[in-house]
Amino acid sequence: MNINALYNEWLEKATADPDLKAELESVKGNDDEILDRFYRCLEFGTAGLRGVIGAGTNRMNYYTVCQATQGLSDYLNAKYEQPSIAIGYDSRIKSDYFSKEAAKVLAANGIKVYLFKELEPTPCLSFAIRYFHTSSGIILTASHNPAKYNGYKCYNSNGYQMTDEEANETYEYIKKVDYFTGIKTMDFDEAVQKGLIEYMGEEVIDAFLDEVIKQCVNPQVTKNAGLKVIYTPLNGTGNKPVRKILDRIGVKDVTVVPEQEMPDGNFPTCPFPNPEIKQAFECALKMAQTIKPDLLLATDPDCDRVGIAVRDNDGEYKLMSGNEVGAMMLNYLLSQKKGKGLLSENSIAVKSFVSTDLAEVIARKYNCTFKNLLTGFKYIGELITQLEAEGRADDFVMGFEESYGYLAGTHARDKDAVVASMLICEMAAYYKTQGKSLAEVMDDIYDEFGYYYNTVSSYTFEGASGMEKMAAIMDGLRNNAPSSFSSMDVTVIDDYKTSVSTVLADNSTSKIDLPKSNVLAYTLTDGNKIIVRPSGTEPKIKAYITAIGKTKEEAKEIADRLIADADALMK
């Protein structure tokens, strides 16, 4: 591939968006900048596309979005007689623009498009796919990434993200599309007049919220508990639907962070709009000093994930991890449903395999079947779809991922911060009537089951050399498997790429009955764990660490030692 020839071709032909021409002119003669934009094409996988907004084959722009959409159109037309699709978008820079351009391409290919009138959460898109019985869905979002990123996620007719097979088939079509000569498009207004593009009405969101509210297990408790909440949508899509659902369940004392209320893809007060990090709560925490709420809520820009901070016994606000919230929500749902006689004999809960094992221990207490699946909420979506096909949809209690993604109910097939925000507030209200904060509830859970200290270390590898480094690290771990971490023997190695689980004591092996994934998991003495996994959407390797102790101090000491070992592996 001749990078300079590619650059010159784009400089000449990339005229659809004036921003691209200006950017390409600005990097003329800068070999490093040109290389970064053209050294590869954005790959289309089960997470769709994700990249920095800008000019080039390695950027999110009109041409990469429309190439992907033309390929998707070809795939859908080959697979369905009369395909249709739902499209949503978030508050990110160019999300609304990309959504309309994608709609024009699909319409030009004869595919009926249902388009949201305004930005909406990702779970609403998942719901809309099933509401309209469409063949597919697209949402323009980069979730919690910094402002310079955008993304393009594709869904199948079941409402969850494309499977590996579907994504691979689509990518084969995409690769055949020339950026400048292979894309069909048409006038947007003409497509609307012909009925090829149809705006979705407010009734879709109302129907979504009607399904969400069915997940309440103590529907009256929030009306009388006097719960006080500070909420931030982090300049994203959660503002309207989260406030609506909280109002509907009777949580009236909700203060919204004004600087982060309205959609803004620049995220001016929060460069990393990620509810996993404290920075996302800084504005809310300042307000909390005077408002003194029971709870702080933060949803990420596409409102599929939610983080919380709760007041502890000292009056300070403590951020709770995704693992803690997932375990606590599961404990709440199981205990309340069991107490009300609503828990199915064949109940089932599920999490990603990198999330806390505490949830599995809690489920065991209530005789609830528990499953661990690969990271990616589509696997939870697949499980729900399978249960529904078997007439067992009501058996599903909840699913979650440690990265702040939760789903109760089967209305969506992706993580849903709207239903999670509602249940967190219900849970907080219920325990408030018992004189307990959520921090105290979590302490009670640790006292009962042991302290599970879960942490994630991320290692970033930027650019072309970074991709090579990531591959070399994973190959090195496979070729020279560690026998111990921090003086703790490795007892089991699970290689999800080869689907082989090996017990080191006798070298016996068994098959891992999950889709193949580039992940290595090491089980250590006393149930401690290290799981190493390259990110599917970012240039990172993540090390997920589980340390178990009788106390937080004991568990953290183990975790610190394991983190040091993980750091050494990534050099």
Short mmCIF file of N, CA and C in Angstrom, two decimals, residues 29 33 47 72 80 115 158 172 236 290 304 309-310 450 461 474 527 530 538 563:
data_model
loop_
_atom_site.label_atom_id
_atom_site.label_comp_id
_atom_site.label_asym_id
_atom_site.label_seq_id
_atom_site.Cartn_x
_atom_site.Cartn_y
_atom_site.Cartn_z
N GLY A 29 2.91 17.07 3.82
CA GLY A 29 4.35 17.05 4.08
C GLY A 29 4.73 16.47 5.44
N GLU A 33 1.96 12.25 10.48
CA GLU A 33 0.52 12.52 10.54
C GLU A 33 -0.23 11.81 9.42
N ALA A 47 -18.04 -4.99 17.30
CA ALA A 47 -18.31 -3.66 17.88
C ALA A 47 -18.46 -2.61 16.79
N LEU A 72 -23.00 -2.85 4.49
CA LEU A 72 -24.12 -3.37 5.28
C LEU A 72 -25.37 -3.50 4.42
N TYR A 80 -32.07 -10.60 3.13
CA TYR A 80 -33.51 -10.40 3.33
C TYR A 80 -34.18 -9.94 2.04
N LEU A 115 -35.69 6.24 11.72
CA LEU A 115 -34.66 7.12 12.27
C LEU A 115 -35.22 7.89 13.47
N ASN A 158 -32.33 -9.45 16.26
CA ASN A 158 -32.71 -9.78 17.64
C ASN A 158 -32.50 -8.62 18.60
N GLU A 172 -16.87 -8.51 4.74
CA GLU A 172 -16.49 -8.95 3.40
C GLU A 172 -17.15 -8.08 2.33
N GLY A 236 -24.84 13.86 27.52
CA GLY A 236 -25.22 12.80 26.58
C GLY A 236 -26.71 12.62 26.43
N THR A 290 -23.49 20.87 49.27
CA THR A 290 -24.59 21.67 49.81
C THR A 290 -25.93 20.95 49.75
N ASP A 304 -25.87 3.75 28.10
CA ASP A 304 -26.00 2.31 28.29
C ASP A 304 -25.28 1.87 29.56
N ALA A 309 -22.29 7.22 43.12
CA ALA A 309 -21.55 7.54 44.34
C ALA A 309 -22.57 7.62 45.47
N VAL A 310 -22.23 7.07 46.63
CA VAL A 310 -23.17 7.00 47.74
C VAL A 310 -22.53 7.58 49.00
N GLY A 450 -17.52 -12.51 52.19
CA GLY A 450 -16.09 -12.29 52.02
C GLY A 450 -15.84 -11.08 51.14
N PHE A 461 -1.41 1.09 24.04
CA PHE A 461 -0.39 0.89 23.00
C PHE A 461 -0.87 1.59 21.73
N MET A 474 0.61 -10.93 23.99
CA MET A 474 -0.31 -12.07 24.10
C MET A 474 0.38 -13.35 23.63
N GLY A 527 -8.70 -19.02 44.87
CA GLY A 527 -9.69 -18.40 44.00
C GLY A 527 -9.33 -17.04 43.45
N ILE A 530 -6.26 -13.62 37.62
CA ILE A 530 -5.83 -12.58 36.69
C ILE A 530 -6.34 -12.99 35.31
N GLU A 538 -10.46 -0.36 21.81
CA GLU A 538 -9.42 0.62 22.10
C GLU A 538 -8.05 -0.04 22.00
N ILE A 563 -1.20 -6.68 40.78
CA ILE A 563 -1.08 -5.56 39.84
C ILE A 563 0.38 -5.34 39.46
#
